[in-house]
Each structure stands twice: as structure tokens, then as C-alpha cells.
Amino acid sequence: MNNMKDITILSGKGGTGKTSITAALASVIENTVFVDADVDAADLHIIFQPENKETHVFDGAWVASIDTDLCTNCGLCREHCKFDAINFKTGGGLEIDSFACEGCRLCERVCPVGAISSERSTNNFWYVSDTRFGPLVHAKMGPGEENSGKLVTQIRKSAKEIAKAKNADYILNDGPPGIGCAAIASITGADAVILITEPSKSGFHDVVRLVELVQSFKIPMYALINKFDINLDICNQMESFFASQDIKLMGKLPFSEDVVHSMVAKKTILEYNKESEIGIILSELWKEVASSEQKIEQ
Amino acid sequence: MAFKIAIASGKGGTGKTTFAVNLFSSINENWTRKVQLVDCDVEEPNDLLFFRNVSVTSEKASVQVIPEIDTSKCTFCKKCEEYCEFNAIVMMPTMQYATVNKDLCHSCGACFVACQFDAIHETTNAIGTITDYNIGNDRSLMEGNLRVGSPLQTMLIKDVKRNLVVENDVLIYDAPPGTSCPVVETISDADFVILVTEPTPFGVYDLKLTVDLLREVDKPFGVFVNKAGLGDSEVYEYLKAEGIQLLGEIPFSKEYASLYAKGKIVSCVPLQFAKEYRKVVAYLQKLNE
């Protein structure tokens, strides 16, 4: 029987080390499918150096446009648009601001002369790649695109199929910052969430909001405090907070420039320096998470 | 009209908030007292954490208009369901069942137009709060705070801006990370965008994505390098090759990271850093002339 676990790494605040830690874990975990679910600003490929096997176009949101030959400038579409996306051009005529358009297609429906049509944005891509750590499913969004949540859902679905086909033990999702639509899409249906946080006022504030979100999904959480030595007081407060919420603290990692050096070398921390304190602590922590996840299964 | 400056970055954690609150202080001291800070990172608003003696001036709920289906009038014709591009309406005629999934609704109004039986009425759904804080010395911070669980961050950002009614000379928008719709909404009416980056491979890669976005929407921008000295020199080579203005930089320091952690980045700005912020303020003043 396949006990495959779908695990998502999140932080609330950006820059706490999600991607560096996901990459470091890749040096430790075997038989895993990786997902870069931070589709807005995907960085995992910089370390993974993927060899692209499949490229897919993701059907993005609808975007409306006006055929000026048919348009009578009656302005009905503009009256109905709730997104202020339709405006009069200087010199006459109406135009649609494609960045403001949310693709509801109401303008198309109310236009009495059929001058408006919508097309799906084809400016988003997702990829299945081979890497030295196993398969990676990742994406590239066009600038300013909508629907990052749906794109996250799409690549996680693909990763799940790959994981099933190759009987993988884990799917590891490197998640987006924040708590909005992309974060929600990266949590939905996951078996566990690993919170990567840092002991700063903002890191703490942000992880508290994230915990509230993940709790609403009733998904078990593990916490990892990164750069714990930048503020020991907040670190202590965070530890009490996690304890009060029954969130298992996996451990704490010290601030280390090894993280940046390995990123510059485009390597994982363990590839960059086998003796790195951070790498060693992480492999120990992973063993604990893996064994406690297996226990849940039994 | 206020001069509007948006602070953005592709990658999270490069120092947007640090930069935004320091720029705000520096403008307040060296340019005009009529400057307002606007926290548009509504998923994780942090600007407030860096000020003391804070009090609430006003607070209001931000709500979206959503449909409510009156099943006594509804004929279950499914036209509203067909009009809804966001799959927020579920209708099962055989069971006389119709419901609205409010977290999927984008408030586009299509269902109201679709219904010919007067069966859809307006109701509201909370998406977050908008708070105006007095952050000491009559300075004001407007913050949008997304309700945990709501996916409508872009709508909230728009509503935050609608609530900026006080006349100011300068507005500073602190944007969320990323390059998708919430960022586009934040920068949409900005006169100038400052991208805060760090000289690491992740920082530079995400900076390039953001530059692509800004060129696509045709916004003038410059780059500020935070944590200088930490990674490599690729960012400088990139800026030079692309002819992008380097507005200033502050070096990486573990002591400063620790001041940040405590929330003391405004009260304890090293002299050298203050100079860099003043340089940016002078640049912006010139742009505004």
C-alpha cells in the first residue's frame, strides 16, 4: 500500500528560508516528487537545475477585448464593469485595461452589438522536469497574471499523479509567502504543513496568521525556527506559542552565511558543505518528522 | 495630487517593509510632513510593528457585495450559474437547491444581470479590515488586513486605496511580494516604483520577473539593494546591462537583522543607512518637480 505523504512548506512572511530548506531537505529525502508552489516567484529551479521534460500551457483567466469596428461607444459595458477595467480613451472610444480585467465576461454578455469577446490568457506555463533529486513540477506565471491559486492546484495535481505512478513516499511543496489564494491552494488536501519561521516581530506576527489558516483546514503542523539566534527573546515566545497550539517544534537552525554561499554556488546546503551544522541538524529533524508521520499512518 | 511611490520586490524577505518605513520617516523629516504610509501587503501587514505609541484613528470592515438567492422566487433556470465565471453558484434544480460559495465570488455582478425573476439580492461578506493608525507625531498609517481564509487580497487592496481620503503630498504603498494580481493592483496608480532586492541568486531572479512586469505595465522604477555584500555581484551587472537606476544600498549586518527582529529599525538607524535613505528622498523629490 502506498502511504504517500503530501507535505507543504509555508512561512507567512517571505524570506524566512522556505526554498533553501526545501532544497536542503532534497539532499536528505529519497523517493520524493518536488513542487515549486510559489508560482509568482519560483526559485527552487535555481538550485535544482531541472532538465525540462514537459511544457504545458495553463489556461489563465479570461481577458476581454473590444472590437472597435463594431463598438458603438454606448458605454453599457463600462457601467456594468465592477473592476473599473473599461475606460474611454483619450480621443474617443472605449478600451479594456487587461491588467484590471478579472475575466467575469459580463461586458461581453451585456454588449448589445456583440463587440466584446474574451480569450483565455496563455501566458502561464507549467513544467514537469527531471532533477538530480527526482521529479520537479514547477511553473512560470506571466507578469501580473491572475489565478495563481488555480495554477498551484494544477501543478500539485500533476505531482500527485507522478507520485502515484512511481510509488513515491513524499510530495514536498515549496509554498508561497502570505495567506491568500496561492497559500490556500498549496494547503488544500495536504497531509502536513511545515512552518518555516524566523524570530522577528514580523516573522512571528505572520506565522500566527498562517497557523490560524492551516488550523481551519485541520492539517497537522510542524514548526522550524530558522535563524533562531537573531533574537532569543522572540524565539522563546515562539516556542511557547507553538507549544500552546500543539504544534510540534521540529527544531531550530542558527543563522548561517552557508545558506547564501550555497545559493550562490547553486547547490543545496549539504552539497555545498557536507559538514554544515545546518545540514546536519536538518537531516536529524527530517528523520523525526518522517517517523512521526509514519506513526500517524499506523 | 499626491506623489505615489510603491515599494515592491518579487522575492519575499528582501526588506520591503524595512525600506518602506524608513523611507516614510526620511520623507517625513526631510521633505514633507504630509506623507502617508499605506500597508498594501494585506495578507501579512507588518508596517505597524515598527512604530510605538500607536493608536487607532478609525477602523472599518471591508466587505464585498455578494448575491443571495431567494429560493422562493428562483425558477432554477441556472442562468446565474452559467453567467458566473468563478463557479461560485451551485444549483440543483431537481432538489430546488441553490447556494453561493462566498469565498469564490468576485463580486462581478453578472448573476444580478442574469436573473430575470428578481430572485437574487445583495448581501455582504467580510474580506478584511481597513484601519487608520496614528503612529505618533500626527503621522498616519493606513493598513489593510485580510480576513484569514479570504482569497480576495486584490479586492481588499483596492478598497484600502478607496479609503485614502486625506490630502497628502506623498503616499507610500508597501506592496506584497510576488508578481501577480495583488502586486499589479498595488502599483497600478503609482507614479514611481522602488524594487527592493538582495544580491543573491533568488533575489536577482525574482527581481528580473518584477522588472518584466513593470516594463509590461510601463511604470518608471528604480532598484534599492538591501543586504549588500551578502551574496554575489550579479545584481549590479544586471542593473548596468539593463540601464536600471540603482537608487542606493545598505549593507548586510547581523546586528541590523537583530534590530529588525526587535522592531527597532526606525529608532536605531545607523548614520550611514540614514544617508542612503536621504539620497533616495532627494531623488524622488526631483522626480516630483
CSV table of N, CA and C in Angstrom, one decimal, chain A residues 58-64 98 101-105 118-124 141 144-148 150, chain B residues 85-86 106 181:
chain,number,residue,atom,x,y,z
A,58,PHE,N,-0.9,26.8,-19.3
A,58,PHE,CA,-2.0,26.8,-18.3
A,58,PHE,C,-3.1,27.8,-18.8
A,59,ASP,N,-4.3,27.4,-18.9
A,59,ASP,CA,-5.4,28.3,-19.3
A,59,ASP,C,-5.6,29.3,-18.2
A,60,GLY,N,-5.2,30.5,-18.4
A,60,GLY,CA,-5.3,31.5,-17.4
A,60,GLY,C,-6.8,32.1,-17.4
A,61,ALA,N,-6.9,33.2,-16.7
A,61,ALA,CA,-8.2,33.9,-16.7
A,61,ALA,C,-8.6,34.4,-18.0
A,62,TRP,N,-9.9,34.6,-18.2
A,62,TRP,CA,-10.4,35.3,-19.4
A,62,TRP,C,-10.0,36.7,-19.4
A,63,VAL,N,-9.7,37.3,-20.6
A,63,VAL,CA,-9.4,38.7,-20.7
A,63,VAL,C,-10.3,39.2,-21.9
A,64,ALA,N,-11.0,40.2,-21.6
A,64,ALA,CA,-11.9,40.8,-22.6
A,64,ALA,C,-11.2,41.8,-23.5
A,98,SER,N,-6.3,45.3,-19.6
A,98,SER,CA,-6.3,43.9,-19.4
A,98,SER,C,-5.7,43.5,-18.1
A,101,CYS,N,-8.8,43.8,-15.8
A,101,CYS,CA,-9.9,42.9,-16.1
A,101,CYS,C,-9.8,41.6,-15.3
A,102,GLU,N,-10.9,41.2,-14.7
A,102,GLU,CA,-10.8,40.0,-13.9
A,102,GLU,C,-11.4,38.8,-14.6
A,103,GLY,N,-11.9,39.0,-15.8
A,103,GLY,CA,-12.4,37.9,-16.6
A,103,GLY,C,-13.8,37.4,-16.3
A,104,CYS,N,-14.7,38.3,-15.8
A,104,CYS,CA,-16.0,37.9,-15.4
A,104,CYS,C,-16.9,37.8,-16.7
A,105,ARG,N,-16.5,38.4,-17.8
A,105,ARG,CA,-17.2,38.3,-19.0
A,105,ARG,C,-18.6,39.0,-19.0
A,118,SER,N,-13.9,37.5,-25.3
A,118,SER,CA,-12.8,37.2,-24.3
A,118,SER,C,-12.0,36.0,-24.7
A,119,GLU,N,-10.7,36.1,-24.4
A,119,GLU,CA,-9.9,34.9,-24.6
A,119,GLU,C,-9.1,34.6,-23.3
A,120,ARG,N,-8.8,33.3,-23.2
A,120,ARG,CA,-8.0,32.9,-22.0
A,120,ARG,C,-6.6,33.4,-22.2
A,121,SER,N,-6.0,33.9,-21.1
A,121,SER,CA,-4.6,34.2,-21.2
A,121,SER,C,-3.8,33.0,-21.3
A,122,THR,N,-2.8,33.0,-22.2
A,122,THR,CA,-2.0,31.8,-22.4
A,122,THR,C,-0.6,32.1,-22.0
A,123,ASN,N,-0.5,33.0,-21.1
A,123,ASN,CA,0.9,33.5,-20.7
A,123,ASN,C,1.4,32.8,-19.4
A,124,ASN,N,0.8,31.6,-19.1
A,124,ASN,CA,1.3,30.9,-17.9
A,124,ASN,C,1.7,29.5,-18.3
A,141,MET,N,4.5,32.0,-14.1
A,141,MET,CA,3.4,32.9,-14.4
A,141,MET,C,3.8,34.0,-15.3
A,144,GLY,N,2.0,39.7,-13.8
A,144,GLY,CA,0.7,40.3,-13.5
A,144,GLY,C,-0.5,39.5,-13.7
A,145,GLU,N,-0.3,38.2,-13.8
A,145,GLU,CA,-1.4,37.3,-14.1
A,145,GLU,C,-2.3,37.0,-12.9
A,146,GLU,N,-3.5,36.6,-13.1
A,146,GLU,CA,-4.4,36.3,-12.0
A,146,GLU,C,-4.3,34.7,-11.9
A,147,ASN,N,-5.1,34.2,-10.9
A,147,ASN,CA,-5.3,32.8,-10.8
A,147,ASN,C,-4.1,32.0,-10.4
A,148,SER,N,-3.2,32.6,-9.6
A,148,SER,CA,-2.0,31.9,-9.1
A,148,SER,C,-2.5,30.7,-8.3
A,150,LYS,N,-5.1,28.8,-8.9
A,150,LYS,CA,-5.5,27.7,-9.8
A,150,LYS,C,-4.3,27.0,-10.4
B,85,GLU,N,-18.5,33.1,-13.8
B,85,GLU,CA,-17.2,32.6,-14.4
B,85,GLU,C,-16.3,32.0,-13.2
B,86,PHE,N,-16.8,32.2,-12.0
B,86,PHE,CA,-15.9,31.8,-10.9
B,86,PHE,C,-16.4,30.6,-10.1
B,106,HIS,N,-16.4,36.8,-6.9
B,106,HIS,CA,-15.6,38.0,-7.1
B,106,HIS,C,-16.4,39.3,-7.2
B,181,CYS,N,-1.5,39.4,-9.4
B,181,CYS,CA,-2.5,40.5,-9.4
B,181,CYS,C,-2.5,41.4,-8.2
